[in-house]
Amino acid sequence: MATFRTITPQSIDAATTLGVTTLRVADAGRSLAFYRDLLGFHVLEQTASTIVLGSPDHVVLRLEVEAGLKRHPSNVTGLYHAAILLPTRLDLAYMVQRLIAVRYRFGASDHAVSEALYLDDPDGNGLEIYRDRSRSEWRWGANGEVHMVTESLDLYGVLAEITPNAPAWAGIPAGTTIGHMHLQVGNLRQAEEFYHGVLGFDIVAHYPGALFVSAGGYHHHLGLNVWQSQNGPQQPNDAAGLAHFEIVMANQAALDSVRQRLAAADVTVQEQANGLVVLDPWQTELRFIVAA
């Protein structure tokens, strides 16, 4: 497990968001049947080893195809789920409708700040598909933490958004993004020290076995849990899972601030032309880039 020096906490730039998430999968055809044909992602680019997926205006996911990969294990550090944020409740309703139509197994929860669906892709990569409630509906406690719950989702209420006058479904809509990433970690204390203490994400909620952090007052950009991964092994190289994900900084100054904090904490950084690459204490790869 990586070690680093403790430094004074400092909030990451408030305009920080998440960018493209890259997942590892074993079979291109099987993944296209799921992501394109069922979920409605647009294929923006495809090679023998890569499938780029998104909305008409934005890349959301990249799939790295490697034949022979095993199913993603549930007890390793790394990916818990990649959370795909849809623009409207109607968009979520169409997703519910499509999953029910083919009897694809999914879970559903109301988190007070959002309404969410949970499912696995054919390789066991966890996904959340959700829509946010308006920020004016979020409630914050005196301790500075956002009120989030896990309650049953009103699926009938969601489906009622599909009225006779509703626009026809046309696949993943413009404005769809990666809203947050939820990671499995080996130790919550060390996760807090790294993601909050070093990187500067603000703590927005504690939950049994989990910690949620964000930038700029979002309900969470990162979830970190030990529900199945306490002191667990790293994601194996021969299995599907998370390859890496992007953390998007608003400008070069914001990126430089993160770079300086990583240097102060003695965290190894790999410089790239468009940003930098960092591994968390469990070797999950984060790519910091500047917004285009």
CSV table of C-alpha atoms in Angstrom, one decimal:
chain,number,residue,atom,x,y,z
A,1,MET,CA,0.0,0.0,0.0
A,2,ALA,CA,1.3,3.4,-0.9
A,3,THR,CA,2.4,5.9,1.8
A,4,PHE,CA,2.4,9.6,1.7
A,5,ARG,CA,3.2,12.6,4.0
A,6,THR,CA,0.4,14.3,5.9
A,7,ILE,CA,-0.1,17.9,4.7
A,8,THR,CA,-2.5,20.7,5.7
A,9,PRO,CA,-6.0,20.1,4.1
A,10,GLN,CA,-6.9,22.6,1.5
A,11,SER,CA,-10.1,22.4,-0.7
A,12,ILE,CA,-9.6,21.4,-4.3
A,13,ASP,CA,-10.8,23.9,-6.9
A,14,ALA,CA,-14.6,24.3,-6.6
A,15,ALA,CA,-15.1,23.9,-10.4
A,16,THR,CA,-13.5,20.4,-10.4
A,17,THR,CA,-15.6,17.8,-12.2
A,18,LEU,CA,-15.2,14.3,-13.5
A,19,GLY,CA,-14.4,13.3,-17.1
A,20,VAL,CA,-14.2,10.1,-19.1
A,21,THR,CA,-14.1,6.8,-17.3
A,22,THR,CA,-12.3,3.8,-18.9
A,23,LEU,CA,-13.5,0.3,-18.1
A,24,ARG,CA,-12.0,-3.0,-19.1
A,25,VAL,CA,-14.2,-5.6,-20.8
A,26,ALA,CA,-13.7,-9.0,-22.4
A,27,ASP,CA,-15.9,-9.0,-25.5
A,28,ALA,CA,-16.7,-6.1,-27.9
A,29,GLY,CA,-19.9,-7.6,-29.3
A,30,ARG,CA,-21.4,-8.4,-25.9
A,31,SER,CA,-20.5,-4.9,-24.5
A,32,LEU,CA,-22.1,-3.2,-27.6
A,33,ALA,CA,-25.3,-5.2,-27.1
A,34,PHE,CA,-25.4,-3.8,-23.6
A,35,TYR,CA,-24.1,-0.2,-23.8
A,36,ARG,CA,-25.3,0.7,-27.3
A,37,ASP,CA,-28.4,-1.5,-27.9
A,38,LEU,CA,-29.8,-1.6,-24.4
A,39,LEU,CA,-28.6,1.6,-22.6
A,40,GLY,CA,-28.6,3.7,-25.8
A,41,PHE,CA,-25.0,5.0,-25.8
A,42,HIS,CA,-23.8,6.4,-29.1
A,43,VAL,CA,-20.6,4.7,-30.5
A,44,LEU,CA,-18.4,7.7,-31.2
A,45,GLU,CA,-15.3,5.7,-32.2
A,46,GLN,CA,-14.4,2.0,-32.4
A,47,THR,CA,-11.1,0.1,-33.0
A,48,ALA,CA,-10.2,-3.5,-32.5
A,49,SER,CA,-9.3,-2.8,-28.8
A,50,THR,CA,-11.3,0.3,-27.9
A,51,ILE,CA,-14.9,1.5,-27.9
A,52,VAL,CA,-15.7,5.1,-27.2
A,53,LEU,CA,-19.2,5.7,-26.0
A,54,GLY,CA,-21.2,8.9,-25.2
A,55,SER,CA,-24.0,11.2,-26.0
A,56,PRO,CA,-24.1,13.0,-29.3
A,57,ASP,CA,-22.0,15.9,-27.8
A,58,HIS,CA,-19.8,14.3,-25.2
A,59,VAL,CA,-17.6,11.2,-24.5
A,60,VAL,CA,-18.7,9.5,-21.3
A,61,LEU,CA,-17.1,6.0,-21.3
A,62,ARG,CA,-14.2,4.2,-23.0
A,63,LEU,CA,-14.1,0.5,-23.1
A,64,GLU,CA,-10.8,-1.3,-23.4
A,65,VAL,CA,-11.4,-4.7,-24.9
A,66,GLU,CA,-9.2,-7.6,-23.9
A,67,ALA,CA,-10.3,-11.1,-24.7
A,68,GLY,CA,-10.1,-13.5,-21.9
A,69,LEU,CA,-10.6,-11.1,-19.0
A,70,LYS,CA,-12.4,-12.7,-16.0
A,71,ARG,CA,-15.5,-11.1,-14.5
A,72,HIS,CA,-14.8,-8.2,-12.2
A,73,PRO,CA,-14.4,-9.5,-8.6
A,74,SER,CA,-16.7,-8.0,-6.0
A,75,ASN,CA,-14.1,-8.0,-3.1
A,76,VAL,CA,-11.2,-6.1,-4.6
A,77,THR,CA,-10.3,-2.4,-4.4
A,78,GLY,CA,-11.0,-0.2,-7.3
A,79,LEU,CA,-14.3,0.0,-9.0
A,80,TYR,CA,-17.6,-0.1,-7.1
A,81,HIS,CA,-19.5,1.7,-9.7
A,82,ALA,CA,-19.2,4.4,-12.4
A,83,ALA,CA,-22.2,6.8,-12.0
A,84,ILE,CA,-23.8,8.1,-15.2
A,85,LEU,CA,-25.7,11.3,-14.7
A,86,LEU,CA,-28.7,11.9,-16.9
A,87,PRO,CA,-30.0,15.5,-17.5
A,88,THR,CA,-33.7,14.9,-16.6
A,89,ARG,CA,-36.1,12.6,-14.7
A,90,LEU,CA,-37.7,11.7,-18.1
A,91,ASP,CA,-34.3,10.4,-19.3
A,92,LEU,CA,-34.2,8.2,-16.2
A,93,ALA,CA,-37.8,7.0,-16.9
A,94,TYR,CA,-36.9,5.8,-20.4
A,95,MET,CA,-33.9,3.9,-18.9
A,96,VAL,CA,-36.3,2.2,-16.4
A,97,GLN,CA,-38.7,1.4,-19.1
A,98,ARG,CA,-36.0,-0.2,-21.3
A,99,LEU,CA,-34.5,-2.3,-18.5
A,100,ILE,CA,-37.9,-3.6,-17.4
A,101,ALA,CA,-38.8,-4.4,-21.1
A,102,VAL,CA,-36.0,-6.9,-21.3
A,103,ARG,CA,-36.1,-7.9,-17.7
A,104,TYR,CA,-32.5,-6.8,-17.0
A,105,ARG,CA,-31.8,-7.0,-13.3
A,106,PHE,CA,-31.3,-3.7,-11.6
A,107,GLY,CA,-31.8,-2.0,-8.2
A,108,ALA,CA,-33.3,1.4,-7.5
A,109,SER,CA,-32.9,3.9,-4.7
A,110,ASP,CA,-34.0,7.3,-3.7
A,111,HIS,CA,-31.0,9.2,-2.1
A,112,ALA,CA,-32.9,12.5,-1.4
A,113,VAL,CA,-30.4,14.4,-3.5
A,114,SER,CA,-30.9,12.0,-6.5
A,115,GLU,CA,-32.8,9.1,-7.9
A,116,ALA,CA,-30.7,6.2,-9.0
A,117,LEU,CA,-30.6,2.8,-10.8
A,118,TYR,CA,-27.9,0.2,-10.1
A,119,LEU,CA,-26.8,-2.6,-12.4
A,120,ASP,CA,-23.8,-4.5,-13.6
A,121,ASP,CA,-22.6,-4.7,-17.2
A,122,PRO,CA,-21.9,-8.1,-18.7
A,123,ASP,CA,-18.4,-8.1,-17.2
A,124,GLY,CA,-19.5,-7.3,-13.7
A,125,ASN,CA,-18.5,-3.6,-13.9
A,126,GLY,CA,-20.8,-1.8,-11.6
A,127,LEU,CA,-22.9,1.1,-12.9
A,128,GLU,CA,-25.2,3.7,-11.4
A,129,ILE,CA,-27.5,5.6,-13.7
A,130,TYR,CA,-29.1,8.6,-12.0
A,131,ARG,CA,-30.6,12.0,-12.1
A,132,ASP,CA,-30.1,14.8,-9.6
A,133,ARG,CA,-32.8,16.7,-7.8
A,134,SER,CA,-32.3,20.4,-7.9
A,135,ARG,CA,-29.7,21.7,-5.5
A,136,SER,CA,-32.4,23.8,-3.9
A,137,GLU,CA,-33.9,20.5,-2.7
A,138,TRP,CA,-30.7,19.2,-1.1
A,139,ARG,CA,-30.6,19.6,2.7
A,140,TRP,CA,-27.3,20.3,4.6
A,141,GLY,CA,-26.8,19.7,8.3
A,142,ALA,CA,-25.2,21.9,10.8
A,143,ASN,CA,-22.1,19.7,10.6
A,144,GLY,CA,-21.7,20.7,6.9
A,145,GLU,CA,-22.8,17.3,5.6
A,146,VAL,CA,-25.4,16.7,3.0
A,147,HIS,CA,-28.5,14.7,3.9
A,148,MET,CA,-28.4,11.5,1.8
A,149,VAL,CA,-30.5,8.4,2.4
A,150,THR,CA,-31.1,5.0,0.8
A,151,GLU,CA,-34.8,4.5,0.4
A,152,SER,CA,-37.0,2.8,-2.2
A,153,LEU,CA,-37.3,4.6,-5.5
A,154,ASP,CA,-40.8,5.4,-6.6
A,155,LEU,CA,-40.5,3.7,-10.0
A,156,TYR,CA,-44.2,4.3,-10.8
A,157,GLY,CA,-43.6,8.0,-10.2
A,158,VAL,CA,-40.5,8.0,-12.4
A,159,LEU,CA,-42.3,6.1,-15.2
A,160,ALA,CA,-45.2,8.6,-15.1
A,161,GLU,CA,-42.8,11.1,-16.7
A,162,ILE,CA,-43.4,9.3,-20.0
A,163,THR,CA,-46.6,11.1,-21.0
A,164,PRO,CA,-48.2,10.9,-24.5
A,165,ASN,CA,-46.7,14.3,-25.2
A,166,ALA,CA,-43.2,13.4,-24.1
A,167,PRO,CA,-40.5,13.5,-26.7
A,168,ALA,CA,-39.5,10.1,-28.2
A,169,TRP,CA,-36.5,8.3,-26.7
A,170,ALA,CA,-33.4,8.8,-28.9
A,171,GLY,CA,-30.7,7.1,-26.9
A,172,ILE,CA,-28.3,8.7,-24.3
A,173,PRO,CA,-29.1,12.4,-24.4
A,174,ALA,CA,-26.8,15.4,-24.8
A,175,GLY,CA,-25.6,16.6,-21.4
A,176,THR,CA,-25.0,13.1,-20.0
A,177,THR,CA,-21.8,12.9,-18.0
A,178,ILE,CA,-20.0,10.9,-15.4
A,179,GLY,CA,-21.5,12.5,-12.3
A,180,HIS,CA,-19.4,10.6,-9.7
A,181,MET,CA,-17.2,7.6,-9.2
A,182,HIS,CA,-17.7,5.2,-6.3
A,183,LEU,CA,-14.6,3.3,-5.4
A,184,GLN,CA,-13.8,0.3,-3.1
A,185,VAL,CA,-10.9,1.0,-0.9
A,186,GLY,CA,-9.0,-1.0,1.7
A,187,ASN,CA,-9.1,1.4,4.6
A,188,LEU,CA,-11.4,4.4,5.1
A,189,ARG,CA,-9.0,6.3,7.3
A,190,GLN,CA,-6.3,6.2,4.6
A,191,ALA,CA,-8.8,7.0,1.9
A,192,GLU,CA,-9.8,10.1,3.8
A,193,GLU,CA,-6.2,11.1,4.3
A,194,PHE,CA,-5.5,10.8,0.5
A,195,TYR,CA,-8.7,12.0,-1.1
A,196,HIS,CA,-9.4,14.7,1.4
A,197,GLY,CA,-6.1,15.5,3.1
A,198,VAL,CA,-3.9,15.3,0.0
A,199,LEU,CA,-6.2,15.9,-3.1
A,200,GLY,CA,-8.4,18.4,-1.2
A,201,PHE,CA,-11.9,17.0,-1.9
A,202,ASP,CA,-14.3,18.2,0.8
A,203,ILE,CA,-16.0,15.7,3.1
A,204,VAL,CA,-19.7,15.9,2.5
A,205,ALA,CA,-21.1,12.8,4.2
A,206,HIS,CA,-20.2,9.8,6.4
A,207,TYR,CA,-22.1,6.6,6.1
A,208,PRO,CA,-21.5,3.2,7.8
A,209,GLY,CA,-18.5,1.9,6.1
A,210,ALA,CA,-18.3,4.7,3.6
A,211,LEU,CA,-17.2,8.3,3.0
A,212,PHE,CA,-18.4,10.8,0.4
A,213,VAL,CA,-16.3,13.7,-0.9
A,214,SER,CA,-16.8,16.4,-3.4
A,215,ALA,CA,-15.8,19.8,-4.9
A,216,GLY,CA,-17.8,23.0,-4.9
A,217,GLY,CA,-20.7,21.7,-2.8
A,218,TYR,CA,-21.8,18.9,-5.0
A,219,HIS,CA,-23.4,16.0,-3.1
A,220,HIS,CA,-20.5,13.8,-4.0
A,221,HIS,CA,-17.9,13.4,-6.8
A,222,LEU,CA,-16.4,10.4,-5.1
A,223,GLY,CA,-17.8,7.6,-2.9
A,224,LEU,CA,-15.3,5.5,-1.0
A,225,ASN,CA,-16.3,2.3,0.8
A,226,VAL,CA,-15.0,-0.8,2.5
A,227,TRP,CA,-18.3,-2.8,2.4
A,228,GLN,CA,-16.6,-5.7,0.6
A,229,SER,CA,-13.0,-4.5,0.4
A,230,GLN,CA,-11.7,-3.9,3.9
A,231,ASN,CA,-7.9,-4.8,3.7
A,232,GLY,CA,-8.8,-6.5,0.4
A,233,PRO,CA,-6.6,-7.3,-2.6
A,234,GLN,CA,-6.1,-4.9,-5.5
A,235,GLN,CA,-8.0,-5.4,-8.8
A,236,PRO,CA,-6.2,-8.3,-10.6
A,237,ASN,CA,-4.7,-7.7,-14.0
A,238,ASP,CA,-6.6,-10.6,-15.6
A,239,ALA,CA,-10.1,-9.3,-14.7
A,240,ALA,CA,-12.5,-6.7,-15.9
A,241,GLY,CA,-12.8,-3.5,-13.9
A,242,LEU,CA,-11.7,0.1,-13.8
A,243,ALA,CA,-8.7,1.1,-16.0
A,244,HIS,CA,-8.7,4.8,-15.0
A,245,PHE,CA,-10.9,7.9,-14.7
A,246,GLU,CA,-10.4,11.6,-15.3
A,247,ILE,CA,-10.6,14.4,-12.8
A,248,VAL,CA,-11.1,17.6,-14.7
A,249,MET,CA,-9.6,20.8,-13.4
A,250,ALA,CA,-11.1,24.1,-14.6
A,251,ASN,CA,-7.7,25.7,-15.6
A,252,GLN,CA,-4.0,25.2,-15.4
A,253,ALA,CA,-3.7,27.0,-12.1
A,254,ALA,CA,-6.1,24.5,-10.5
A,255,LEU,CA,-4.1,21.6,-11.9
A,256,ASP,CA,-0.8,23.2,-10.6
A,257,SER,CA,-2.3,23.5,-7.1
A,258,VAL,CA,-3.0,19.7,-7.1
A,259,ARG,CA,0.5,19.0,-8.5
A,260,GLN,CA,2.0,21.1,-5.7
A,261,ARG,CA,0.0,19.3,-3.0
A,262,LEU,CA,1.0,15.9,-4.4
A,263,ALA,CA,4.6,16.9,-4.3
A,264,ALA,CA,4.3,18.1,-0.8
A,265,ALA,CA,2.8,14.8,0.3
A,266,ASP,CA,5.6,12.8,-1.5
A,267,VAL,CA,3.1,11.2,-3.9
A,268,THR,CA,4.6,9.9,-7.1
A,269,VAL,CA,3.2,11.7,-10.2
A,270,GLN,CA,3.6,10.8,-13.8
A,271,GLU,CA,3.5,13.9,-16.0
A,272,GLN,CA,1.6,13.7,-19.3
A,273,ALA,CA,1.2,16.3,-22.1
A,274,ASN,CA,-2.4,17.1,-21.0
A,275,GLY,CA,-2.1,16.6,-17.2
A,276,LEU,CA,-0.8,14.1,-14.7
A,277,VAL,CA,-1.4,10.5,-13.6
A,278,VAL,CA,-1.6,9.5,-9.9
A,279,LEU,CA,-2.3,6.2,-8.2
A,280,ASP,CA,-4.3,6.1,-5.0
A,281,PRO,CA,-3.1,3.9,-2.1
A,282,TRP,CA,-4.7,0.9,-3.7
A,283,GLN,CA,-3.3,1.6,-7.2
A,284,THR,CA,-6.5,3.0,-8.7
A,285,GLU,CA,-5.4,5.3,-11.5
A,286,LEU,CA,-6.6,8.9,-11.5
A,287,ARG,CA,-5.9,11.2,-14.5
A,288,PHE,CA,-6.0,14.9,-13.7
A,289,ILE,CA,-6.6,17.0,-16.9
A,290,VAL,CA,-7.4,20.6,-17.7
A,291,ALA,CA,-10.9,21.2,-19.1
A,292,ALA,CA,-10.8,21.6,-22.9
